[in-house]
PDB file of N, CA and C in Angstrom:
ATOM      1  N   UNK A 390      -0.336 -12.606   1.069  1.00  0.00           N
ATOM      2  CA  UNK A 390       0.778 -12.288   1.432  1.00  0.00           C
ATOM      3  C   UNK A 390       0.496 -11.532   2.837  1.00  0.00           C
ATOM      4  N   UNK A 391       1.275 -12.046   3.988  1.00  0.00           N
ATOM      5  CA  UNK A 391       1.193 -11.428   5.349  1.00  0.00           C
ATOM      6  C   UNK A 391       2.596 -10.577   5.713  1.00  0.00           C
ATOM      7  N   UNK A 392       2.434  -9.876   6.556  1.00  0.00           N
ATOM      8  CA  UNK A 392       3.726  -8.758   7.039  1.00  0.00           C
ATOM      9  C   UNK A 392       5.010  -9.747   7.044  1.00  0.00           C
ATOM     10  N   UNK A 393       5.002 -10.774   7.737  1.00  0.00           N
ATOM     11  CA  UNK A 393       6.096 -11.798   7.863  1.00  0.00           C
ATOM     12  C   UNK A 393       6.754 -12.094   6.572  1.00  0.00           C
ATOM     13  N   UNK A 394       5.739 -12.496   5.718  1.00  0.00           N
ATOM     14  CA  UNK A 394       6.114 -12.606   4.221  1.00  0.00           C
ATOM     15  C   UNK A 394       6.620 -11.464   3.852  1.00  0.00           C
ATOM     16  N   UNK A 395       6.056 -10.660   3.755  1.00  0.00           N
ATOM     17  CA  UNK A 395       6.541  -9.246   2.986  1.00  0.00           C
ATOM     18  C   UNK A 395       8.064  -9.005   3.578  1.00  0.00           C
ATOM     19  N   UNK A 396       8.141  -9.023   4.798  1.00  0.00           N
ATOM     20  CA  UNK A 396       9.419  -8.605   5.465  1.00  0.00           C
ATOM     21  C   UNK A 396      10.488  -9.684   4.713  1.00  0.00           C
ATOM     22  N   UNK A 397      10.545 -10.971   4.840  1.00  0.00           N
ATOM     23  CA  UNK A 397      11.290 -11.994   4.257  1.00  0.00           C
ATOM     24  C   UNK A 397      11.651 -11.532   2.744  1.00  0.00           C
ATOM     25  N   UNK A 398      10.560 -11.382   1.875  1.00  0.00           N
ATOM     26  CA  UNK A 398      10.720 -10.975   0.440  1.00  0.00           C
ATOM     27  C   UNK A 398      11.367  -9.816   0.334  1.00  0.00           C
ATOM     28  N   UNK A 399      11.332  -8.783   1.179  1.00  0.00           N
ATOM     29  CA  UNK A 399      11.712  -7.394   1.054  1.00  0.00           C
ATOM     30  C   UNK A 399      13.060  -7.343   1.370  1.00  0.00           C
ATOM     31  N   UNK A 400      13.664  -8.275   2.572  1.00  0.00           N
ATOM     32  CA  UNK A 400      15.033  -8.236   2.816  1.00  0.00           C
ATOM     33  C   UNK A 400      15.717  -9.303   1.757  1.00  0.00           C
ATOM     34  N   UNK A 401      15.056 -10.041   1.208  1.00  0.00           N
ATOM     35  CA  UNK A 401      15.798 -10.794  -0.057  1.00  0.00           C
ATOM     36  C   UNK A 401      15.893 -10.027  -1.542  1.00  0.00           C
ATOM     37  N   UNK A 402      15.032  -8.642  -1.439  1.00  0.00           N
ATOM     38  CA  UNK A 402      15.144  -8.188  -2.542  1.00  0.00           C
ATOM     39  C   UNK A 402      14.179  -8.326  -3.726  1.00  0.00           C
ATOM     40  N   UNK A 403      13.220  -9.220  -3.248  1.00  0.00           N
ATOM     41  CA  UNK A 403      12.298  -9.644  -4.154  1.00  0.00           C
ATOM     42  C   UNK A 403      11.081  -8.534  -4.501  1.00  0.00           C
ATOM     43  N   UNK A 404      10.784  -7.490  -3.690  1.00  0.00           N
ATOM     44  CA  UNK A 404       9.985  -6.672  -3.687  1.00  0.00           C
ATOM     45  C   UNK A 404      10.377  -5.520  -4.387  1.00  0.00           C
ATOM     46  N   UNK A 405       9.511  -5.354  -5.443  1.00  0.00           N
ATOM     47  CA  UNK A 405       9.620  -3.997  -6.422  1.00  0.00           C
ATOM     48  C   UNK A 405       9.233  -2.629  -5.688  1.00  0.00           C
ATOM     49  N   UNK A 406       8.087  -2.777  -5.253  1.00  0.00           N
ATOM     50  CA  UNK A 406       7.494  -1.495  -4.675  1.00  0.00           C
ATOM     51  C   UNK A 406       6.516  -1.689  -3.619  1.00  0.00           C
ATOM     52  N   UNK A 407       6.034  -0.979  -3.140  1.00  0.00           N
ATOM     53  CA  UNK A 407       4.775  -1.018  -2.130  1.00  0.00           C
ATOM     54  C   UNK A 407       3.978   0.122  -2.257  1.00  0.00           C
ATOM     55  N   UNK A 408       2.613   0.083  -2.489  1.00  0.00           N
ATOM     56  CA  UNK A 408       1.475   1.043  -2.668  1.00  0.00           C
ATOM     57  C   UNK A 408       0.704   0.966  -1.400  1.00  0.00           C
ATOM     58  N   UNK A 409       0.278   2.010  -0.865  1.00  0.00           N
ATOM     59  CA  UNK A 409      -0.438   2.381   0.086  1.00  0.00           C
ATOM     60  C   UNK A 409      -1.834   2.860  -0.632  1.00  0.00           C
ATOM     61  N   UNK A 410      -2.906   2.096  -0.530  1.00  0.00           N
ATOM     62  CA  UNK A 410      -4.061   2.472  -1.456  1.00  0.00           C
ATOM     63  C   UNK A 410      -5.067   3.156  -0.551  1.00  0.00           C
ATOM     64  N   UNK A 411      -5.375   4.383  -0.574  1.00  0.00           N
ATOM     65  CA  UNK A 411      -6.333   5.165   0.129  1.00  0.00           C
ATOM     66  C   UNK A 411      -7.874   4.915  -0.477  1.00  0.00           C
ATOM     67  N   UNK A 412      -8.742   4.406   0.128  1.00  0.00           N
ATOM     68  CA  UNK A 412      -9.952   4.303  -0.335  1.00  0.00           C
ATOM     69  C   UNK A 412     -11.186   4.648   0.610  1.00  0.00           C
ATOM     70  N   UNK A 413     -12.390   5.089   0.189  1.00  0.00           N
ATOM     71  CA  UNK A 413     -12.956   5.972   0.774  1.00  0.00           C
ATOM     72  C   UNK A 413     -13.664   5.385   2.393  1.00  0.00           C
ATOM     73  N   UNK A 414     -13.804   6.125   3.076  1.00  0.00           N
ATOM     74  CA  UNK A 414     -14.045   5.719   4.615  1.00  0.00           C
ATOM     75  C   UNK A 414     -12.732   5.808   5.434  1.00  0.00           C
ATOM     76  N   UNK A 415     -11.743   6.349   5.009  1.00  0.00           N
ATOM     77  CA  UNK A 415     -10.457   6.533   5.720  1.00  0.00           C
ATOM     78  C   UNK A 415      -9.723   5.100   5.853  1.00  0.00           C
ATOM     79  N   UNK A 416      -9.979   4.466   4.890  1.00  0.00           N
ATOM     80  CA  UNK A 416      -9.473   2.812   5.039  1.00  0.00           C
ATOM     81  C   UNK A 416      -8.009   3.077   3.923  1.00  0.00           C
ATOM     82  N   UNK A 417      -6.979   2.268   4.426  1.00  0.00           N
ATOM     83  CA  UNK A 417      -5.919   2.015   3.576  1.00  0.00           C
ATOM     84  C   UNK A 417      -5.851   0.712   3.227  1.00  0.00           C
ATOM     85  N   UNK A 418      -5.094   0.229   2.226  1.00  0.00           N
ATOM     86  CA  UNK A 418      -4.623  -1.122   2.092  1.00  0.00           C
ATOM     87  C   UNK A 418      -3.314  -1.265   1.321  1.00  0.00           C
ATOM     88  N   UNK A 419      -2.669  -2.122   1.871  1.00  0.00           N
ATOM     89  CA  UNK A 419      -0.966  -2.085   1.725  1.00  0.00           C
ATOM     90  C   UNK A 419      -0.901  -3.194   0.561  1.00  0.00           C
ATOM     91  N   UNK A 420      -0.222  -3.114  -0.586  1.00  0.00           N
ATOM     92  CA  UNK A 420      -0.206  -3.953  -1.794  1.00  0.00           C
ATOM     93  C   UNK A 420       1.606  -3.891  -1.741  1.00  0.00           C
ATOM     94  N   UNK A 421       1.959  -5.182  -1.908  1.00  0.00           N
ATOM     95  CA  UNK A 421       3.342  -5.356  -2.590  1.00  0.00           C
ATOM     96  C   UNK A 421       3.495  -5.821  -4.043  1.00  0.00           C
ATOM     97  N   UNK A 422       4.434  -4.993  -4.646  1.00  0.00           N
ATOM     98  CA  UNK A 422       4.635  -5.534  -6.140  1.00  0.00           C
ATOM     99  C   UNK A 422       5.844  -6.395  -6.165  1.00  0.00           C
ATOM    100  N   UNK A 423       5.707  -7.465  -6.606  1.00  0.00           N
ATOM    101  CA  UNK A 423       6.492  -8.501  -6.842  1.00  0.00           C
ATOM    102  C   UNK A 423       6.435  -9.390  -8.042  1.00  0.00           C
ATOM    103  N   UNK A 424       7.371  -9.620  -8.934  1.00  0.00           N
ATOM    104  CA  UNK A 424       7.126 -10.543 -10.140  1.00  0.00           C
ATOM    105  C   UNK A 424       5.980  -9.941 -11.011  1.00  0.00           C
ATOM    106  N   UNK A 425       5.850  -8.558 -10.944  1.00  0.00           N
ATOM    107  CA  UNK A 425       4.804  -8.037 -12.050  1.00  0.00           C
ATOM    108  C   UNK A 425       3.161  -8.244 -11.585  1.00  0.00           C
ATOM    109  N   UNK A 426       3.505  -8.865 -10.154  1.00  0.00           N
ATOM    110  CA  UNK A 426       1.920  -8.726  -9.806  1.00  0.00           C
ATOM    111  C   UNK A 426       1.872  -8.275  -8.403  1.00  0.00           C
ATOM    112  N   UNK A 427       0.475  -7.548  -8.071  1.00  0.00           N
ATOM    113  CA  UNK A 427       0.213  -7.015  -6.927  1.00  0.00           C
ATOM    114  C   UNK A 427      -0.143  -7.962  -5.900  1.00  0.00           C
ATOM    115  N   UNK A 428       0.354  -8.092  -4.758  1.00  0.00           N
ATOM    116  CA  UNK A 428      -0.045  -8.959  -3.553  1.00  0.00           C
ATOM    117  C   UNK A 428      -0.595  -8.307  -2.595  1.00  0.00           C
ATOM    118  N   UNK A 429      -1.792  -8.083  -2.133  1.00  0.00           N
ATOM    119  CA  UNK A 429      -2.260  -7.481  -0.980  1.00  0.00           C
ATOM    120  C   UNK A 429      -2.026  -8.010   0.254  1.00  0.00           C
ATOM    121  N   UNK A 430      -1.768  -7.188   1.199  1.00  0.00           N
ATOM    122  CA  UNK A 430      -1.367  -7.584   2.441  1.00  0.00           C
ATOM    123  C   UNK A 430      -2.633  -8.228   3.216  1.00  0.00           C
ATOM    124  N   UNK A 431      -2.259  -9.424   3.993  1.00  0.00           N
ATOM    125  CA  UNK A 431      -3.487  -9.781   4.924  1.00  0.00           C
ATOM    126  C   UNK A 431      -3.220 -10.084   6.006  1.00  0.00           C
ATOM    127  N   UNK A 432      -3.971 -10.122   7.249  1.00  0.00           N
ATOM    128  CA  UNK A 432      -4.068 -10.143   8.476  1.00  0.00           C
ATOM    129  C   UNK A 432      -3.573 -11.546   8.655  1.00  0.00           C
ATOM    130  N   UNK A 433      -3.547 -12.050  10.074  1.00  0.00           N
ATOM    131  CA  UNK A 433      -3.219 -13.454  10.293  1.00  0.00           C
ATOM    132  C   UNK A 433      -4.462 -14.364  10.024  1.00  0.00           C
ATOM    133  N   UNK A 434      -5.598 -14.189   9.714  1.00  0.00           N
ATOM    134  CA  UNK A 434      -6.366 -14.777   9.496  1.00  0.00           C
ATOM    135  C   UNK A 434      -7.039 -14.980   8.094  1.00  0.00           C
ATOM    136  N   UNK A 435      -5.844 -14.524   7.063  1.00  0.00           N
ATOM    137  CA  UNK A 435      -6.247 -14.295   5.746  1.00  0.00           C
ATOM    138  C   UNK A 435      -7.106 -13.196   5.029  1.00  0.00           C
ATOM    139  N   UNK A 436      -7.354 -12.441   6.126  1.00  0.00           N
ATOM    140  CA  UNK A 436      -8.406 -11.382   5.763  1.00  0.00           C
ATOM    141  C   UNK A 436      -7.835 -10.099   5.144  1.00  0.00           C
ATOM    142  N   UNK A 437      -8.023  -9.514   4.009  1.00  0.00           N
ATOM    143  CA  UNK A 437      -7.221  -8.253   3.774  1.00  0.00           C
ATOM    144  C   UNK A 437      -7.044  -7.106   4.950  1.00  0.00           C
ATOM    145  N   UNK A 438      -5.797  -6.635   5.104  1.00  0.00           N
ATOM    146  CA  UNK A 438      -5.247  -6.064   6.114  1.00  0.00           C
ATOM    147  C   UNK A 438      -5.555  -4.338   5.821  1.00  0.00           C
ATOM    148  N   UNK A 439      -6.549  -3.866   6.733  1.00  0.00           N
ATOM    149  CA  UNK A 439      -6.710  -2.541   6.666  1.00  0.00           C
ATOM    150  C   UNK A 439      -6.174  -1.934   7.466  1.00  0.00           C
ATOM    151  N   UNK A 440      -5.692  -0.784   7.282  1.00  0.00           N
ATOM    152  CA  UNK A 440      -4.706   0.140   7.976  1.00  0.00           C
ATOM    153  C   UNK A 440      -5.536   1.613   8.222  1.00  0.00           C
ATOM    154  N   UNK A 441      -5.156   2.342   9.241  1.00  0.00           N
ATOM    155  CA  UNK A 441      -5.803   3.551   9.682  1.00  0.00           C
ATOM    156  C   UNK A 441      -5.186   4.609   8.767  1.00  0.00           C
ATOM    157  N   UNK A 442      -4.017   4.691   8.643  1.00  0.00           N
ATOM    158  CA  UNK A 442      -3.294   6.105   8.119  1.00  0.00           C
ATOM    159  C   UNK A 442      -2.090   5.474   7.388  1.00  0.00           C
ATOM    160  N   UNK A 443      -1.348   6.741   6.831  1.00  0.00           N
ATOM    161  CA  UNK A 443      -0.086   6.742   6.630  1.00  0.00           C
ATOM    162  C   UNK A 443       0.912   6.205   7.461  1.00  0.00           C
ATOM    163  N   UNK A 444       0.752   6.910   8.826  1.00  0.00           N
ATOM    164  CA  UNK A 444       1.633   6.709   9.886  1.00  0.00           C
ATOM    165  C   UNK A 444       1.325   5.040  10.540  1.00  0.00           C
ATOM    166  N   UNK A 445       0.212   4.574  10.322  1.00  0.00           N
ATOM    167  CA  UNK A 445      -0.110   3.256  10.695  1.00  0.00           C
ATOM    168  C   UNK A 445       0.693   2.374   9.729  1.00  0.00           C
ATOM    169  N   UNK A 446       0.795   2.702   8.619  1.00  0.00           N
ATOM    170  CA  UNK A 446       1.526   1.957   7.682  1.00  0.00           C
ATOM    171  C   UNK A 446       3.405   1.957   7.928  1.00  0.00           C
ATOM    172  N   UNK A 447       3.506   3.283   8.091  1.00  0.00           N
ATOM    173  CA  UNK A 447       5.007   3.306   8.416  1.00  0.00           C
ATOM    174  C   UNK A 447       5.414   2.837   9.698  1.00  0.00           C
ATOM    175  N   UNK A 448       4.484   3.046  10.742  1.00  0.00           N
ATOM    176  CA  UNK A 448       4.699   1.761  11.916  1.00  0.00           C
ATOM    177  C   UNK A 448       5.003   0.545  11.728  1.00  0.00           C
ATOM    178  N   UNK A 449       4.090  -0.171  10.743  1.00  0.00           N
ATOM    179  CA  UNK A 449       4.153  -1.320  10.567  1.00  0.00           C
ATOM    180  C   UNK A 449       5.437  -2.000   9.784  1.00  0.00           C
ATOM    181  N   UNK A 450       5.994  -0.762   8.769  1.00  0.00           N
ATOM    182  CA  UNK A 450       7.168  -0.946   7.882  1.00  0.00           C
ATOM    183  C   UNK A 450       8.392  -0.591   8.432  1.00  0.00           C
ATOM    184  N   UNK A 451       8.536  -0.479   9.729  1.00  0.00           N
ATOM    185  CA  UNK A 451       9.776   0.072  10.440  1.00  0.00           C
ATOM    186  C   UNK A 451      10.995  -0.353   9.773  1.00  0.00           C
ATOM    187  N   UNK A 452      11.178  -1.854   9.887  1.00  0.00           N
ATOM    188  CA  UNK A 452      12.003  -2.702   9.668  1.00  0.00           C
ATOM    189  C   UNK A 452      12.418  -3.164   8.279  1.00  0.00           C
ATOM    190  N   UNK A 453      11.558  -2.364   7.168  1.00  0.00           N
ATOM    191  CA  UNK A 453      11.748  -2.895   6.043  1.00  0.00           C
ATOM    192  C   UNK A 453      12.963  -2.186   5.322  1.00  0.00           C
ATOM    193  N   UNK A 454      13.619  -2.569   4.503  1.00  0.00           N
ATOM    194  CA  UNK A 454      14.844  -2.057   3.375  1.00  0.00           C
ATOM    195  C   UNK A 454      13.940  -0.941   2.825  1.00  0.00           C
ATOM    196  N   UNK A 455      15.117  -0.278   2.203  1.00  0.00           N
ATOM    197  CA  UNK A 455      14.519   0.709   1.075  1.00  0.00           C
ATOM    198  C   UNK A 455      13.895   0.257  -0.136  1.00  0.00           C
ATOM    199  N   UNK A 456      12.677   0.414  -0.256  1.00  0.00           N
ATOM    200  CA  UNK A 456      11.689   0.089  -1.088  1.00  0.00           C
ATOM    201  C   UNK A 456      10.960   1.319  -1.851  1.00  0.00           C
ATOM    202  N   UNK A 457      10.743   1.376  -3.174  1.00  0.00           N
ATOM    203  CA  UNK A 457       9.741   2.594  -3.618  1.00  0.00           C
ATOM    204  C   UNK A 457       8.492   2.099  -2.851  1.00  0.00           C
ATOM    205  N   UNK A 458       7.864   3.410  -2.178  1.00  0.00           N
ATOM    206  CA  UNK A 458       6.616   3.324  -1.449  1.00  0.00           C
ATOM    207  C   UNK A 458       6.009   4.791  -2.079  1.00  0.00           C
ATOM    208  N   UNK A 459       4.574   4.039  -2.401  1.00  0.00           N
ATOM    209  CA  UNK A 459       3.779   5.280  -2.856  1.00  0.00           C
ATOM    210  C   UNK A 459       2.347   5.194  -2.156  1.00  0.00           C
ATOM    211  N   UNK A 460       1.869   6.351  -2.038  1.00  0.00           N
ATOM    212  CA  UNK A 460       0.474   6.505  -1.508  1.00  0.00           C
ATOM    213  C   UNK A 460      -0.582   6.707  -2.816  1.00  0.00           C
ATOM    214  N   UNK A 461      -1.524   5.729  -3.054  1.00  0.00           N
ATOM    215  CA  UNK A 461      -2.359   5.573  -4.214  1.00  0.00           C
ATOM    216  C   UNK A 461      -3.628   6.012  -3.709  1.00  0.00           C
ATOM    217  N   UNK A 462      -4.339   7.323  -4.674  1.00  0.00           N
ATOM    218  CA  UNK A 462      -5.920   7.731  -4.345  1.00  0.00           C
ATOM    219  C   UNK A 462      -6.410   7.157  -5.638  1.00  0.00           C
ATOM    220  N   UNK A 463      -7.750   6.754  -5.615  1.00  0.00           N
ATOM    221  CA  UNK A 463      -8.484   6.582  -6.612  1.00  0.00           C
ATOM    222  C   UNK A 463      -8.894   7.720  -7.383  1.00  0.00           C
ATOM    223  N   UNK A 464      -9.297   7.761  -8.589  1.00  0.00           N
ATOM    224  CA  UNK A 464      -9.778   8.680  -9.079  1.00  0.00           C
ATOM    225  C   UNK A 464     -11.371   9.223  -8.535  1.00  0.00           C
ATOM    226  N   UNK A 465     -11.090  10.511  -8.095  1.00  0.00           N
ATOM    227  CA  UNK A 465     -12.353  11.049  -7.356  1.00  0.00           C
ATOM    228  C   UNK A 465     -13.864  10.620  -8.006  1.00  0.00           C
ATOM    229  N   UNK A 466     -13.781  10.750  -9.524  1.00  0.00           N
ATOM    230  CA  UNK A 466     -14.923  10.662 -10.271  1.00  0.00           C
ATOM    231  C   UNK A 466     -15.458   9.273 -10.001  1.00  0.00           C
ATOM    232  N   UNK A 467     -14.512   8.472 -10.210  1.00  0.00           N
ATOM    233  CA  UNK A 467     -14.774   6.867  -9.847  1.00  0.00           C
ATOM    234  C   UNK A 467     -15.632   6.356  -8.562  1.00  0.00           C
ATOM    235  N   UNK A 468     -14.726   7.215  -7.607  1.00  0.00           N
ATOM    236  CA  UNK A 468     -15.456   7.008  -6.359  1.00  0.00           C
ATOM    237  C   UNK A 468     -16.856   7.477  -6.134  1.00  0.00           C
ATOM    238  N   UNK A 469     -17.266   8.704  -6.573  1.00  0.00           N
ATOM    239  CA  UNK A 469     -18.246   9.314  -6.328  1.00  0.00           C
ATOM    240  C   UNK A 469     -19.413   8.687  -7.166  1.00  0.00           C
ATOM    241  N   UNK A 470     -19.026   8.339  -8.492  1.00  0.00           N
ATOM    242  CA  UNK A 470     -20.140   7.968  -9.697  1.00  0.00           C
ATOM    243  C   UNK A 470     -19.941   6.617  -9.792  1.00  0.00           C
ATOM    244  N   UNK A 471     -18.633   5.898  -9.544  1.00  0.00           N
ATOM    245  CA  UNK A 471     -18.621   4.472 -10.040  1.00  0.00           C
ATOM    246  C   UNK A 471     -18.519   4.056 -11.495  1.00  0.00           C
ATOM    247  N   UNK A 472     -18.425   5.335 -12.199  1.00  0.00           N
ATOM    248  CA  UNK A 472     -18.451   4.921 -13.640  1.00  0.00           C
ATOM    249  C   UNK A 472     -17.039   5.797 -14.215  1.00  0.00           C
ATOM    250  N   UNK A 473     -16.408   5.179 -15.234  1.00  0.00           N
ATOM    251  CA  UNK A 473     -15.207   5.654 -15.767  1.00  0.00           C
ATOM    252  C   UNK A 473     -15.584   6.707 -17.069  1.00  0.00           C
ATOM    253  N   UNK A 474     -14.769   7.866 -17.038  1.00  0.00           N
ATOM    254  CA  UNK A 474     -14.981   8.812 -17.998  1.00  0.00           C
ATOM    255  C   UNK A 474     -13.830   8.751 -18.718  1.00  0.00           C
ATOM    256  N   UNK A 475     -13.725   7.830 -19.721  1.00  0.00           N
ATOM    257  CA  UNK A 475     -12.452   7.683 -20.466  1.00  0.00           C
ATOM    258  C   UNK A 475     -11.405   7.005 -19.635  1.00  0.00           C
ATOM    259  N   UNK A 476     -10.219   6.958 -20.211  1.00  0.00           N
ATOM    260  CA  UNK A 476      -8.856   6.268 -19.527  1.00  0.00           C
ATOM    261  C   UNK A 476      -8.506   7.674 -18.686  1.00  0.00           C
ATOM    262  N   UNK A 477      -8.512   7.083 -17.311  1.00  0.00           N
ATOM    263  CA  UNK A 477      -8.034   7.792 -16.047  1.00  0.00           C
ATOM    264  C   UNK A 477      -7.020   7.383 -15.567  1.00  0.00           C
ATOM    265  N   UNK A 478      -5.908   7.780 -14.930  1.00  0.00           N
ATOM    266  CA  UNK A 478      -4.505   7.630 -14.168  1.00  0.00           C
ATOM    267  C   UNK A 478      -5.180   7.722 -12.557  1.00  0.00           C
ATOM    268  N   UNK A 479      -4.682   6.938 -11.807  1.00  0.00           N
ATOM    269  CA  UNK A 479      -4.685   7.027 -10.274  1.00  0.00           C
ATOM    270  C   UNK A 479      -3.478   7.982  -9.894  1.00  0.00           C
ATOM    271  N   UNK A 480      -3.900   8.768  -8.975  1.00  0.00           N
ATOM    272  CA  UNK A 480      -2.994   9.750  -8.342  1.00  0.00           C
ATOM    273  C   UNK A 480      -2.046   8.751  -7.445  1.00  0.00           C
ATOM    274  N   UNK A 481      -0.693   8.833  -7.869  1.00  0.00           N
ATOM    275  CA  UNK A 481       0.240   7.878  -7.035  1.00  0.00           C
ATOM    276  C   UNK A 481       1.475   8.748  -6.769  1.00  0.00           C
ATOM    277  N   UNK A 482       1.466   9.222  -5.363  1.00  0.00           N
ATOM    278  CA  UNK A 482       2.591   9.955  -4.830  1.00  0.00           C
ATOM    279  C   UNK A 482       3.572   9.329  -4.001  1.00  0.00           C
ATOM    280  N   UNK A 483       4.922   9.559  -4.465  1.00  0.00           N
ATOM    281  CA  UNK A 483       5.818   8.742  -3.644  1.00  0.00           C
ATOM    282  C   UNK A 483       5.841   9.300  -2.210  1.00  0.00           C
ATOM    283  N   UNK A 484       6.069   8.497  -1.144  1.00  0.00           N
ATOM    284  CA  UNK A 484       6.213   9.085   0.210  1.00  0.00           C
ATOM    285  C   UNK A 484       7.304   8.125   0.872  1.00  0.00           C
ATOM    286  N   UNK A 485       7.585   8.617   1.973  1.00  0.00           N
ATOM    287  CA  UNK A 485       9.114   8.033   2.702  1.00  0.00           C
ATOM    288  C   UNK A 485       8.462   7.064   3.809  1.00  0.00           C
ATOM    289  N   UNK A 486       9.286   6.260   4.105  1.00  0.00           N
ATOM    290  CA  UNK A 486       8.952   5.217   5.212  1.00  0.00           C
ATOM    291  C   UNK A 486       9.095   5.991   6.360  1.00  0.00           C
ATOM    292  N   UNK A 487       9.689   7.096   6.397  1.00  0.00           N
ATOM    293  CA  UNK A 487       9.661   7.909   7.925  1.00  0.00           C
ATOM    294  C   UNK A 487       8.905   9.287   7.851  1.00  0.00           C
ATOM    295  N   UNK A 488       8.468   9.501   8.967  1.00  0.00           N
ATOM    296  CA  UNK A 488       7.574  10.764   8.985  1.00  0.00           C
ATOM    297  C   UNK A 488       8.291  11.755   9.012  1.00  0.00           C
ATOM    298  N   UNK A 489       7.548  12.954   8.724  1.00  0.00           N
ATOM    299  CA  UNK A 489       8.468  14.324   8.618  1.00  0.00           C
ATOM    300  C   UNK A 489       8.262  14.702   9.765  1.00  0.00           C
ATOM    301  N   UNK A 490       7.467  14.385  10.616  1.00  0.00           N
ATOM    302  CA  UNK A 490       7.315  14.987  11.889  1.00  0.00           C
ATOM    303  C   UNK A 490       8.667  15.269  12.707  1.00  0.00           C
TER     304      UNK A 490
END
């Protein structure tokens, strides 16, 4: 799904939520949840879209209707060691489309 598709689906009310996933190295990935599935956003060439920050994501999503929007961090243990230590949940924090600045 690209940004234009996301906008069309969002304005039609088909997007259930957006997750901004923070991964090691200061990279953020945006995924849209629709019909029980996660759809990562891609650039114009079909590659996964990498964002620089929460503010970068907000800038891209300025014309979106209100949709639940979450910042998702991977479990630190998994990032550091690459091994699961039992069942663990990710840290999922609701954020707004607007900056508090």
